[in-house]
Coordinates of C-alpha atoms in Angstrom, one line a residue:
Chain A
M385 CA 15.1 41.8 -6.2
R386 CA 16.3 39.7 -9.2
K387 CA 15.3 36.6 -7.4
D388 CA 11.8 38.1 -6.9
I389 CA 11.5 38.7 -10.7
R390 CA 12.7 35.2 -11.4
N391 CA 10.2 33.6 -9.0
F392 CA 7.4 35.8 -10.5
L393 CA 8.3 34.6 -14.0
I394 CA 8.4 31.0 -12.9
C395 CA 4.9 31.3 -11.3
G396 CA 3.5 33.1 -14.4
F397 CA 4.9 30.3 -16.6
I398 CA 3.4 27.5 -14.5
L399 CA 0.1 29.3 -14.4
V400 CA 0.0 29.7 -18.2
V401 CA 0.9 26.0 -18.6
V402 CA -1.9 25.0 -16.2
A403 CA -4.4 27.4 -17.9
I404 CA -3.9 26.0 -21.4
F405 CA -3.6 22.4 -20.2
P406 CA -7.4 21.5 -20.5
F407 CA -7.3 22.0 -24.3
F408 CA -4.9 19.0 -24.5
A409 CA -6.6 16.7 -22.0
N410 CA -9.7 14.5 -22.0
N411 CA -12.7 14.9 -19.7
F412 CA -11.4 12.5 -17.1
I413 CA -8.1 14.2 -16.7
I414 CA -9.8 17.7 -16.5
R415 CA -12.1 16.4 -13.8
F416 CA -9.2 14.9 -11.9
A417 CA -7.3 18.2 -12.2
T418 CA -10.4 20.1 -11.0
D419 CA -10.4 17.9 -7.9
I420 CA -6.7 18.6 -7.3
L421 CA -7.4 22.4 -7.6
M422 CA -10.4 22.1 -5.1
F423 CA -8.2 20.4 -2.5
A424 CA -5.4 22.9 -3.2
I425 CA -7.8 25.8 -2.4
M426 CA -8.9 24.1 0.8
A427 CA -5.4 23.2 2.0
S428 CA -4.2 26.7 1.2
A429 CA -7.1 28.2 3.1
W430 CA -6.4 25.9 6.0
N431 CA -2.8 27.0 5.9
I432 CA -3.8 30.6 6.7
I433 CA -5.3 29.6 10.1
G434 CA -3.4 26.4 10.7
G435 CA 0.0 27.1 9.1
Y436 CA 0.6 30.8 9.6
T437 CA -1.5 31.5 12.7
G438 CA -0.7 28.2 14.4
Y439 CA -4.3 27.4 15.2
A440 CA -4.8 23.8 14.0
S441 CA -8.5 23.9 12.9
F442 CA -10.0 20.4 12.8
G443 CA -13.3 21.7 11.6
N444 CA -12.6 23.6 8.4
V445 CA -14.9 21.3 6.5
V446 CA -17.8 23.2 8.2
F447 CA -17.0 26.2 5.8
F448 CA -17.0 23.8 2.9
G449 CA -20.4 22.4 3.9
I450 CA -21.9 25.8 4.6
G451 CA -20.7 27.2 1.3
A452 CA -22.2 24.2 -0.5
Y453 CA -25.5 24.5 1.4
I454 CA -25.8 28.3 0.9
T455 CA -25.3 27.8 -2.8
A456 CA -27.9 25.1 -3.0
I457 CA -30.5 27.0 -1.0
L458 CA -29.9 30.3 -2.8
M459 CA -30.1 28.7 -6.2
E460 CA -32.8 26.1 -5.6
K461 CA -35.1 27.8 -3.1
A462 CA -34.5 31.5 -3.9
G463 CA -33.9 31.0 -7.6
L464 CA -30.8 33.2 -7.7
N465 CA -28.0 32.7 -10.3
F466 CA -24.7 31.1 -9.5
A467 CA -22.7 34.3 -9.4
V468 CA -24.8 35.6 -6.5
A469 CA -24.8 32.2 -4.8
F470 CA -21.0 31.9 -5.1
L471 CA -20.4 35.3 -3.4
G472 CA -23.1 34.6 -0.8
A473 CA -21.5 31.2 0.0
G474 CA -18.1 32.8 0.6
L475 CA -19.3 35.7 2.6
G476 CA -21.7 33.4 4.6
S477 CA -18.8 31.1 5.5
A478 CA -16.6 34.0 6.5
L479 CA -19.4 35.5 8.7
F480 CA -19.9 32.1 10.3
A481 CA -16.1 31.9 10.9
I482 CA -16.2 35.3 12.7
L483 CA -19.2 34.3 14.8
I484 CA -17.8 30.9 15.8
G485 CA -14.2 32.2 15.9
L486 CA -14.8 34.8 18.6
P487 CA -15.5 32.3 21.4
V488 CA -13.5 29.3 20.0
L489 CA -10.3 31.2 19.1
R490 CA -9.9 31.9 22.8
L491 CA -8.9 28.2 23.2
R492 CA -5.4 27.1 22.4
G493 CA -3.7 24.0 21.1
H494 CA -5.6 20.7 21.3
Y495 CA -8.6 22.4 22.8
F496 CA -9.1 24.6 19.8
A497 CA -8.6 21.6 17.5
I498 CA -11.3 19.6 19.3
A499 CA -13.7 22.6 19.6
T500 CA -13.6 23.2 15.9
L501 CA -14.1 19.4 15.3
G502 CA -17.2 19.7 17.6
V503 CA -18.5 22.7 15.7
A504 CA -18.3 20.8 12.4
E505 CA -20.0 17.7 13.8
A506 CA -22.7 19.7 15.5
M507 CA -23.3 21.6 12.2
K508 CA -23.6 18.3 10.3
A509 CA -26.1 17.0 12.9
L510 CA -28.1 20.3 12.6
V511 CA -28.2 20.2 8.8
Q512 CA -29.4 16.6 9.0
N513 CA -32.3 17.8 11.1
L514 CA -33.3 21.1 9.6
E515 CA -36.3 21.6 7.3
I516 CA -34.7 24.1 4.9
T517 CA -31.7 21.8 4.2
E518 CA -34.1 18.8 3.6
G519 CA -32.3 16.7 6.2
N520 CA -30.6 13.5 5.1
S521 CA -32.3 13.4 1.7
G522 CA -30.2 16.2 0.4
I523 CA -30.8 19.0 -2.1
Y524 CA -30.7 18.9 -6.0
L525 CA -29.3 22.0 -7.7
P526 CA -30.2 23.4 -11.1
V527 CA -27.8 21.9 -13.7
L528 CA -25.5 24.2 -15.5
N529 CA -26.9 24.8 -19.0
L530 CA -23.8 24.2 -21.2
S531 CA -22.4 21.4 -23.3
V532 CA -20.6 18.6 -21.5
K533 CA -17.1 19.8 -22.6
A534 CA -17.9 23.4 -21.6
Q535 CA -19.1 22.3 -18.2
Y536 CA -15.7 20.6 -17.6
Y537 CA -14.0 23.9 -18.7
F538 CA -16.2 26.0 -16.5
F539 CA -15.6 24.2 -13.3
F540 CA -11.9 23.8 -14.0
Y541 CA -11.4 27.6 -14.5
M542 CA -13.7 28.5 -11.5
M543 CA -11.4 26.4 -9.3
L544 CA -8.2 27.7 -10.9
G545 CA -9.4 31.3 -10.5
T546 CA -10.3 30.7 -6.9
L547 CA -7.0 29.1 -6.2
V548 CA -5.0 31.9 -7.7
L549 CA -7.1 34.4 -5.7
T550 CA -6.4 32.4 -2.5
L551 CA -2.7 32.3 -3.1
L552 CA -2.6 36.0 -4.2
I553 CA -4.4 37.2 -1.1
T554 CA -2.1 35.0 1.1
Y555 CA 0.9 36.4 -0.6
L556 CA -0.2 40.0 -0.1
M557 CA -1.2 39.2 3.5
L558 CA 2.3 37.9 4.1
N559 CA 3.9 41.1 2.9
A560 CA 1.7 43.3 5.0
K561 CA 1.7 44.0 8.8
F562 CA -1.3 41.6 9.1
G563 CA 0.8 38.6 8.0
Y564 CA 3.5 39.4 10.4
S565 CA 1.1 39.7 13.3
L566 CA -0.3 36.2 12.4
I567 CA 3.2 34.7 12.5
A568 CA 3.9 36.5 15.8
I569 CA 0.8 34.9 17.2
R570 CA 2.0 31.5 16.1
E571 CA 5.4 32.0 17.7
D572 CA 4.3 33.4 21.0
E573 CA 0.8 34.8 21.4
D574 CA 1.3 36.4 24.8
A575 CA 4.4 38.3 23.5
A576 CA 2.5 39.3 20.4
N577 CA -0.3 40.7 22.6
S578 CA 2.1 42.6 24.8
V579 CA 3.8 44.4 21.9
G580 CA 0.4 45.8 20.9
I581 CA -0.9 43.4 18.3
N582 CA -4.7 43.1 18.5
T583 CA -4.5 39.3 18.6
T584 CA -8.3 38.7 18.8
Y585 CA -8.8 40.8 15.6
A586 CA -5.9 39.2 13.7
K587 CA -6.9 35.6 14.7
T588 CA -10.6 36.2 13.8
M589 CA -9.7 37.8 10.5
A590 CA -7.4 34.9 9.6
F591 CA -10.1 32.4 10.5
A592 CA -12.6 34.4 8.3
L593 CA -10.2 34.4 5.3
S594 CA -9.8 30.7 5.7
G595 CA -13.6 30.3 5.8
L596 CA -14.1 32.6 2.8
F597 CA -12.0 30.6 0.4
T598 CA -13.1 27.2 1.8
G599 CA -16.7 28.5 1.3
F600 CA -15.9 29.4 -2.3
A601 CA -14.6 25.8 -2.9
G602 CA -17.8 24.4 -1.3
S603 CA -19.9 26.5 -3.6
I604 CA -18.2 25.4 -6.8
Y605 CA -18.3 21.8 -5.6
A606 CA -22.1 21.9 -4.9
F607 CA -22.8 23.4 -8.4
Q608 CA -20.5 20.8 -10.0
Q609 CA -22.1 17.9 -8.2
A610 CA -25.6 19.3 -8.7
F611 CA -26.7 17.3 -5.6
I612 CA -25.5 17.6 -2.0
K613 CA -26.1 15.6 1.2
P614 CA -25.0 16.4 4.8
G615 CA -22.8 13.3 5.1
P616 CA -20.4 13.9 2.2
A617 CA -20.5 17.7 2.6
F618 CA -19.5 17.7 6.2
T619 CA -17.3 14.6 6.5
V620 CA -14.4 14.9 8.8
H621 CA -12.3 13.2 6.2
T622 CA -12.3 16.4 4.1
T623 CA -10.8 18.3 7.0
V624 CA -8.2 15.6 7.6
K625 CA -7.3 15.6 3.9
M626 CA -6.8 19.4 3.9
I627 CA -4.5 19.0 6.9
V628 CA -2.6 16.0 5.6
M629 CA -2.0 17.9 2.3
A630 CA -0.9 21.1 4.0
V631 CA 1.5 19.2 6.3
F632 CA 2.8 16.8 3.6
G633 CA 3.5 19.8 1.3
G634 CA 4.8 22.1 4.1
M635 CA 2.6 24.1 6.3
G636 CA 3.3 27.8 6.9
K637 CA 4.7 28.0 3.3
L638 CA 2.9 29.7 0.5
F639 CA 3.1 26.9 -2.0
G640 CA 3.4 24.0 0.4
P641 CA -0.3 23.1 0.5
L642 CA -0.6 23.3 -3.3
L643 CA 2.3 20.9 -3.6
G644 CA 0.8 18.7 -1.0
A645 CA -2.6 18.6 -2.7
F646 CA -1.0 17.8 -6.0
S647 CA 1.2 15.0 -4.7
I648 CA -1.3 13.4 -2.3
E649 CA -4.0 13.3 -5.0
I650 CA -1.6 11.7 -7.6
I651 CA -0.3 9.2 -5.0
S652 CA -3.9 8.2 -4.1
E653 CA -4.8 7.9 -7.7
I654 CA -1.8 5.7 -8.6
L655 CA -2.4 3.5 -5.5
S656 CA -6.1 3.0 -6.3
N657 CA -5.1 1.9 -9.8
Y658 CA -2.7 -0.7 -8.5
F659 CA -4.6 -1.9 -5.4
L660 CA -8.3 -2.0 -5.9
V661 CA -9.3 -2.8 -2.3
A662 CA -6.3 -2.0 -0.2
H663 CA -5.3 1.4 -1.6
T664 CA -6.5 3.3 1.4
L665 CA -4.3 1.0 3.5
F666 CA -1.3 2.1 1.6
F667 CA -2.4 5.7 1.8
G668 CA -2.2 5.3 5.6
I669 CA 1.4 4.0 5.2
V670 CA 2.3 7.0 3.0
V671 CA 1.0 9.4 5.7
I672 CA 3.0 7.6 8.4
L673 CA 6.2 7.5 6.5
A674 CA 5.9 11.1 5.4
I675 CA 5.3 12.3 9.0
V676 CA 8.3 10.3 10.3
F677 CA 10.8 11.2 7.6
T678 CA 9.7 14.6 6.3
P679 CA 7.8 16.4 9.2
K680 CA 8.6 19.8 7.6
G681 CA 7.0 18.8 4.3
I682 CA 8.3 18.1 0.9
I683 CA 8.7 21.8 0.1
D684 CA 11.5 21.8 2.7
L685 CA 13.1 18.9 0.9
I686 CA 13.0 20.8 -2.4
T687 CA 14.1 24.2 -1.2
Q688 CA 17.0 22.7 0.9
R689 CA 18.0 20.5 -2.1
K690 CA 18.9 17.6 0.3
F691 CA 17.7 14.3 -1.0
G692 CA 20.1 12.0 0.7
I693 CA 19.4 9.6 3.5
A694 CA 21.2 12.0 5.8
Y695 CA 18.3 14.5 5.6
F696 CA 15.8 11.9 6.7
L697 CA 18.0 10.6 9.5
Q698 CA 18.6 14.2 10.7
N699 CA 14.8 14.8 10.9
I700 CA 14.4 11.7 13.0
R701 CA 17.3 12.6 15.3
E702 CA 15.7 16.0 15.9
H703 CA 12.4 14.7 17.1
R704 CA 13.1 11.2 18.6
I705 CA 13.3 10.7 22.3
Chain B
M755 CA -39.8 5.7 33.3
I756 CA -37.4 8.6 33.8
L757 CA -35.5 6.5 36.3
Q758 CA -35.2 3.7 33.8
I759 CA -33.7 6.1 31.2
F760 CA -31.4 7.4 33.8
I761 CA -30.1 3.9 34.7
N762 CA -29.7 3.1 31.0
G763 CA -27.7 6.2 30.6
I764 CA -25.4 5.4 33.6
L765 CA -24.8 1.9 32.4
K766 CA -23.8 3.1 28.9
G767 CA -21.9 6.0 30.4
G768 CA -19.6 3.5 32.3
L769 CA -18.5 2.1 28.9
Y770 CA -17.9 5.6 27.6
A771 CA -15.7 6.2 30.7
L772 CA -13.6 3.2 30.0
M773 CA -13.1 4.3 26.5
A774 CA -11.9 7.7 27.7
I775 CA -9.6 6.5 30.5
G776 CA -7.0 5.3 27.9
M777 CA -7.3 8.4 25.8
S778 CA -7.0 10.7 28.8
L779 CA -3.9 8.9 30.1
I780 CA -2.1 9.1 26.7
W781 CA -3.2 12.7 26.3
G782 CA -2.3 13.8 29.8
V783 CA 1.1 12.1 30.0
M784 CA 2.5 12.5 26.4
D785 CA 0.3 15.3 25.0
I786 CA -0.7 13.0 22.1
I787 CA -4.2 13.1 20.9
N788 CA -4.7 9.5 19.9
I789 CA -7.0 9.7 16.9
A790 CA -6.5 6.0 16.4
H791 CA -8.1 5.3 19.8
G792 CA -11.4 4.1 18.3
S793 CA -9.5 1.8 16.0
F794 CA -7.8 0.2 18.9
I795 CA -11.2 -0.3 20.5
M796 CA -12.3 -1.9 17.3
L797 CA -9.3 -4.3 17.5
G798 CA -10.2 -5.2 21.0
A799 CA -13.8 -5.9 20.0
F800 CA -12.6 -8.2 17.1
T801 CA -10.2 -10.0 19.4
T802 CA -13.2 -11.0 21.5
Y803 CA -15.3 -11.8 18.5
W804 CA -12.8 -14.2 17.0
L805 CA -11.9 -15.9 20.3
F806 CA -15.6 -16.5 20.8
T807 CA -16.4 -17.5 17.2
L808 CA -13.4 -19.7 16.6
F809 CA -12.7 -21.2 20.0
G810 CA -15.9 -20.6 21.8
I811 CA -14.2 -18.6 24.6
D812 CA -16.6 -16.7 26.8
P813 CA -16.4 -13.0 25.9
F814 CA -16.0 -12.0 29.5
L815 CA -13.0 -14.3 29.8
S816 CA -11.5 -12.9 26.6
L817 CA -11.2 -9.5 28.4
L818 CA -7.8 -10.4 29.7
A819 CA -6.7 -11.6 26.3
S820 CA -7.7 -8.5 24.4
M821 CA -6.1 -6.3 27.1
T822 CA -2.9 -8.2 26.8
V823 CA -2.9 -8.2 23.0
L824 CA -3.7 -4.5 22.8
F825 CA -1.1 -3.6 25.4
I826 CA 1.7 -5.3 23.4
L827 CA 0.4 -3.7 20.2
G828 CA 0.3 -0.2 21.9
Y829 CA 3.8 -0.7 23.4
A830 CA 5.2 -1.6 20.0
V831 CA 3.5 1.3 18.2
Q832 CA 4.9 3.8 20.7
R833 CA 8.3 2.3 20.9
Y834 CA 9.0 1.8 17.2
L835 CA 6.9 4.6 15.7
I836 CA 5.6 7.5 17.8
N837 CA 8.8 7.8 19.8
F838 CA 10.6 8.8 16.6
V839 CA 8.5 12.0 16.3
I840 CA 7.5 12.6 20.0
R841 CA 9.5 15.8 20.3
A842 CA 8.1 17.4 17.1
S843 CA 5.0 19.6 17.6
A844 CA 1.9 18.0 19.0
F845 CA 0.4 18.5 15.7
I846 CA 2.8 16.0 14.0
T847 CA 1.9 13.2 16.4
L848 CA -1.8 14.0 15.7
I849 CA -1.4 13.4 12.0
L850 CA 0.8 10.3 12.7
A851 CA -2.0 8.9 14.8
F852 CA -4.4 9.7 11.9
G853 CA -2.1 7.7 9.6
I854 CA -2.2 4.8 12.0
E855 CA -6.0 5.0 12.2
I856 CA -6.3 4.8 8.4
F857 CA -3.9 1.9 8.3
I858 CA -5.7 -0.2 11.1
N859 CA -9.2 0.5 9.8
N860 CA -8.4 -0.5 6.3
L861 CA -6.4 -3.5 7.2
A862 CA -9.4 -4.7 9.3
L863 CA -11.7 -3.9 6.3
V864 CA -9.5 -6.0 4.0
M865 CA -9.2 -8.9 6.4
W866 CA -12.7 -9.0 7.8
T867 CA -14.9 -7.1 5.2
A868 CA -17.4 -4.4 6.2
D869 CA -20.0 -6.9 7.6
V870 CA -21.6 -5.9 10.9
R871 CA -21.1 -8.8 13.3
K872 CA -22.5 -9.7 16.7
V873 CA -21.2 -11.8 19.6
K874 CA -24.2 -14.0 20.4
V875 CA -24.0 -15.3 24.0
P876 CA -26.8 -17.5 25.3
Y877 CA -27.2 -15.3 28.4
G878 CA -27.4 -12.1 26.3
A879 CA -31.0 -11.4 26.9
A880 CA -31.0 -12.1 30.6
N881 CA -32.3 -9.3 32.8
F882 CA -33.8 -8.7 36.2
S883 CA -36.3 -6.2 37.6
I884 CA -36.3 -3.9 40.6
G885 CA -39.9 -3.1 41.6
N886 CA -42.4 -2.9 38.7
Y887 CA -40.8 -0.2 36.6
I888 CA -37.1 -0.8 36.3
T889 CA -35.5 -3.5 34.3
I890 CA -31.7 -4.0 34.2
P891 CA -30.0 -6.2 31.6
T892 CA -27.6 -8.4 33.5
I893 CA -24.7 -8.2 31.0
R894 CA -24.8 -4.4 31.1
L895 CA -24.6 -4.4 34.8
I896 CA -21.7 -6.9 34.8
A897 CA -20.0 -4.7 32.1
F898 CA -20.5 -1.7 34.3
I899 CA -19.0 -3.4 37.4
L900 CA -16.0 -4.5 35.3
V901 CA -15.5 -0.9 34.2
I902 CA -15.3 0.1 37.8
I903 CA -12.9 -2.6 38.6
I904 CA -10.6 -1.7 35.7
S905 CA -10.7 2.0 36.6
I906 CA -9.7 1.1 40.2
A907 CA -6.9 -1.0 38.8
F908 CA -5.7 1.9 36.7
F909 CA -5.9 4.2 39.7
Y910 CA -3.8 1.8 41.7
I911 CA -1.2 1.4 39.0
L912 CA -0.8 5.2 38.5
N913 CA -0.7 6.1 42.2
K914 CA 0.7 3.3 44.2
T915 CA 3.4 1.6 42.0
N916 CA 6.9 2.6 40.9
L917 CA 5.7 2.4 37.3
G918 CA 2.9 4.8 38.0
R919 CA 5.3 7.2 39.8
S920 CA 7.7 7.2 36.8
I921 CA 4.7 7.8 34.5
R922 CA 3.6 10.8 36.6
A923 CA 7.1 12.1 36.9
T924 CA 7.6 12.0 33.1
S925 CA 4.4 13.8 32.5
Q926 CA 5.3 16.5 34.9
D927 CA 8.9 17.2 33.8
L928 CA 10.5 15.1 31.2
D929 CA 14.1 16.3 31.7
A930 CA 13.9 16.0 35.5
A931 CA 12.5 12.5 35.2
R932 CA 15.4 11.5 33.0
L933 CA 17.9 13.0 35.4
V934 CA 16.6 10.9 38.3
G935 CA 17.0 7.8 36.1
V936 CA 13.6 7.2 34.6
D937 CA 13.9 5.4 31.2
V938 CA 11.7 7.8 29.4
A939 CA 11.4 6.0 26.1
R940 CA 10.2 2.8 28.0
T941 CA 7.9 4.8 30.2
Y942 CA 6.2 6.4 27.2
S943 CA 5.8 3.0 25.6
V944 CA 4.3 1.4 28.7
T945 CA 1.9 4.4 29.0
F946 CA 0.7 4.1 25.5
G947 CA 0.4 0.3 26.0
L948 CA -1.7 0.9 29.1
G949 CA -4.0 3.4 27.3
V950 CA -4.4 1.1 24.3
G951 CA -5.0 -1.8 26.7
A952 CA -7.9 0.0 28.3
A953 CA -9.2 0.7 24.8
G954 CA -9.0 -3.1 24.2
A955 CA -11.0 -3.7 27.4
A956 CA -13.6 -1.2 26.2
G957 CA -13.7 -3.0 22.8
T958 CA -14.4 -6.4 24.5
L959 CA -17.3 -4.9 26.5
W960 CA -18.6 -3.1 23.4
A961 CA -18.5 -6.4 21.4
I962 CA -20.6 -8.0 24.2
L963 CA -23.2 -5.3 24.2
F964 CA -23.4 -4.0 20.6
P965 CA -22.8 -5.1 17.0
I966 CA -19.3 -4.4 15.7
S967 CA -17.7 -3.6 12.3
P968 CA -14.2 -2.5 11.1
M969 CA -15.5 1.1 10.6
M970 CA -16.9 1.6 14.1
G971 CA -13.8 3.4 15.4
G972 CA -14.4 6.9 14.2
V973 CA -17.5 7.6 16.2
L974 CA -15.9 6.1 19.3
T975 CA -12.9 8.3 19.0
L976 CA -15.2 11.4 18.8
K977 CA -17.1 10.2 21.9
S978 CA -13.9 9.6 23.8
F979 CA -12.9 13.2 23.0
V980 CA -16.2 14.5 24.3
V981 CA -15.8 12.5 27.5
V982 CA -12.2 13.5 28.1
I983 CA -13.1 17.2 27.5
I984 CA -16.2 17.1 29.8
G985 CA -14.2 15.4 32.6
G986 CA -11.0 17.3 32.1
L987 CA -7.5 15.9 32.0
G988 CA -5.3 15.1 34.9
S989 CA -7.3 12.9 37.2
M990 CA -8.7 9.4 37.1
L991 CA -12.1 10.6 38.2
G992 CA -12.4 12.9 35.2
P993 CA -13.2 10.2 32.6
L994 CA -15.7 8.6 35.0
I995 CA -17.6 11.8 35.5
G996 CA -17.4 12.7 31.9
G997 CA -18.6 9.3 30.8
L998 CA -21.6 9.2 33.1
T999 CA -22.5 12.8 32.1
L1000 CA -22.4 11.9 28.4
G1001 CA -24.3 8.6 28.9
V1002 CA -27.1 10.2 30.9
T1003 CA -27.4 13.3 28.7
E1004 CA -27.6 11.2 25.6
A1005 CA -30.2 9.0 27.1
L1006 CA -32.4 11.9 28.3
G1007 CA -31.8 13.9 25.1
S1008 CA -32.8 11.2 22.7
N1009 CA -35.8 10.5 24.8
W1010 CA -36.9 14.2 24.7
F1011 CA -35.8 15.2 21.2
G1012 CA -35.6 11.9 19.3
S1013 CA -32.5 9.8 18.6
T1014 CA -31.5 11.7 15.5
Y1015 CA -30.6 14.6 17.7
E1016 CA -28.1 12.4 19.8
N1017 CA -25.0 13.7 18.0
L1018 CA -26.2 17.3 17.9
I1019 CA -26.6 17.2 21.7
S1020 CA -23.2 15.6 22.4
F1021 CA -21.2 18.0 20.2
T1022 CA -23.1 21.0 21.4
I1023 CA -22.2 20.0 24.9
L1024 CA -18.6 19.5 23.8
V1025 CA -18.3 23.0 22.3
L1026 CA -20.2 24.7 25.3
V1027 CA -18.0 22.9 27.9
L1028 CA -14.9 24.0 26.0
I1029 CA -16.0 27.6 25.8
I1030 CA -17.2 27.9 29.4
R1031 CA -14.9 25.6 31.2
P1032 CA -11.9 24.7 29.0
K1033 CA -10.3 22.6 31.8
G1034 CA -13.4 20.3 32.2
I1035 CA -16.0 20.2 34.9
L1036 CA -13.5 19.0 37.5
G1037 CA -11.0 21.6 36.3
G1038 CA -8.0 19.4 36.7
T1039 CA -4.5 20.7 36.0
D1040 CA -3.6 21.0 32.3

């Protein structure tokens, strides 16, 4: 109990620090922090279906793209304000997750991964060809009518609020029966089924939650960019980034993806400052080394408080042939 | 007209099949989804390109060279990298392969720039006609025949040699294979080498037929997925059937709906096949 209170106070303190941080930073830093928050939302949302439920979705970017496009269409074509479009984007993505989840969540392992990848790619191709999405030329959104500084604040706090909501819902979920049924599904789905867990319902709801928050992130992104195209909105690299962040930080842990998003973004930024052309090359090396030496994520490294070479060697010994 | 489209589809489908043979082998034996597969195809293509451009070696002759180079590379990657995490969840190897993909693609980008290049052989435009309506480009036909020969060679290695027997034993039961004296680490390395070697061969043929660039790999990985899924794992016939199906469907589809719909068609087929027949059309063992 005392430990709970201590953790709660630490989280509150960090949140306050992050919340007042924009007042001491320039626009570039605020924008960079907003990007980190966006990826933290998406990696945490991925964690719900990939980390806790054990269904490695390789198509979560589809919710991001759908969220962005619903926002663009509602604001530009239907003339609605951002608040409505934001909610519509989240709910639309969640609904899509339910529709696509019902058939696709019947698949397991690699087959699920590839099916979701296929859904995302098919959706991209569809958006490229539809009339309402204006194909490859993309859609312009109305620009937020605020001063430049206020715009930076707006998007920063939108992302921060959404991230806090995502983590809060995940936390509540973990302490409810629903969270336990997800973990039971990850450990052994047939056993979970036979003890009376409605696995179809639980899996689909987890997928819908994942879609909801990713859709929110896509909605804010679209409004921030004020212009979206199918290519960047549905790129498979966004999915991969979510997954790498979640795994790098520690999947199936509440704060793992957040930690992963933070460190991966900082590492990429530092690398791109030092190596103009080759920084993605070094990013590849970072991913390879992280997977070989810390397959459980850096959050494991921190909570176990083992920093020595023995920890890395033990990880290798566990998984090598 | 429809027959011509059909033949074009089959000729391209053969290449898709060759791309998928390596991926299917690696996936079936070691449960690794090799996301870097397209990047290895790209390396095979560039091996052929440089041998042709620098030394004037005929691209069809460089087939052996690119297969050998890629086999050695694949063997080393498995032996000194993937074997270290092979017993972690399949998901970990997936991300490792993704890291390898980023590394290879960007190394190629730094070394060779993003230019689109083409192997220009003097006999590139040669073709012959059957009847009045059908024209077959000669190099595509030769490439198709090579695909068949390489597939048969793979079939032979897997089914008739000791190496093939140890590969199949390892894929069926790792511990039992180890008990009867199979060097599992080496078998895995050779398997990965073979799969990547097939990717190298596909790369050579791709370089002969189409323009190449360091970033070509991503789409090819996705297409290899589609083919493996359509054909199903666990048999050598799967990739062939999957490849031909994809080639013909794409050719017919872009004729009817326009080529912008090509990707929509492939990925819709992918999702539908997965939902209706998760084990592939042939329904091989998982």
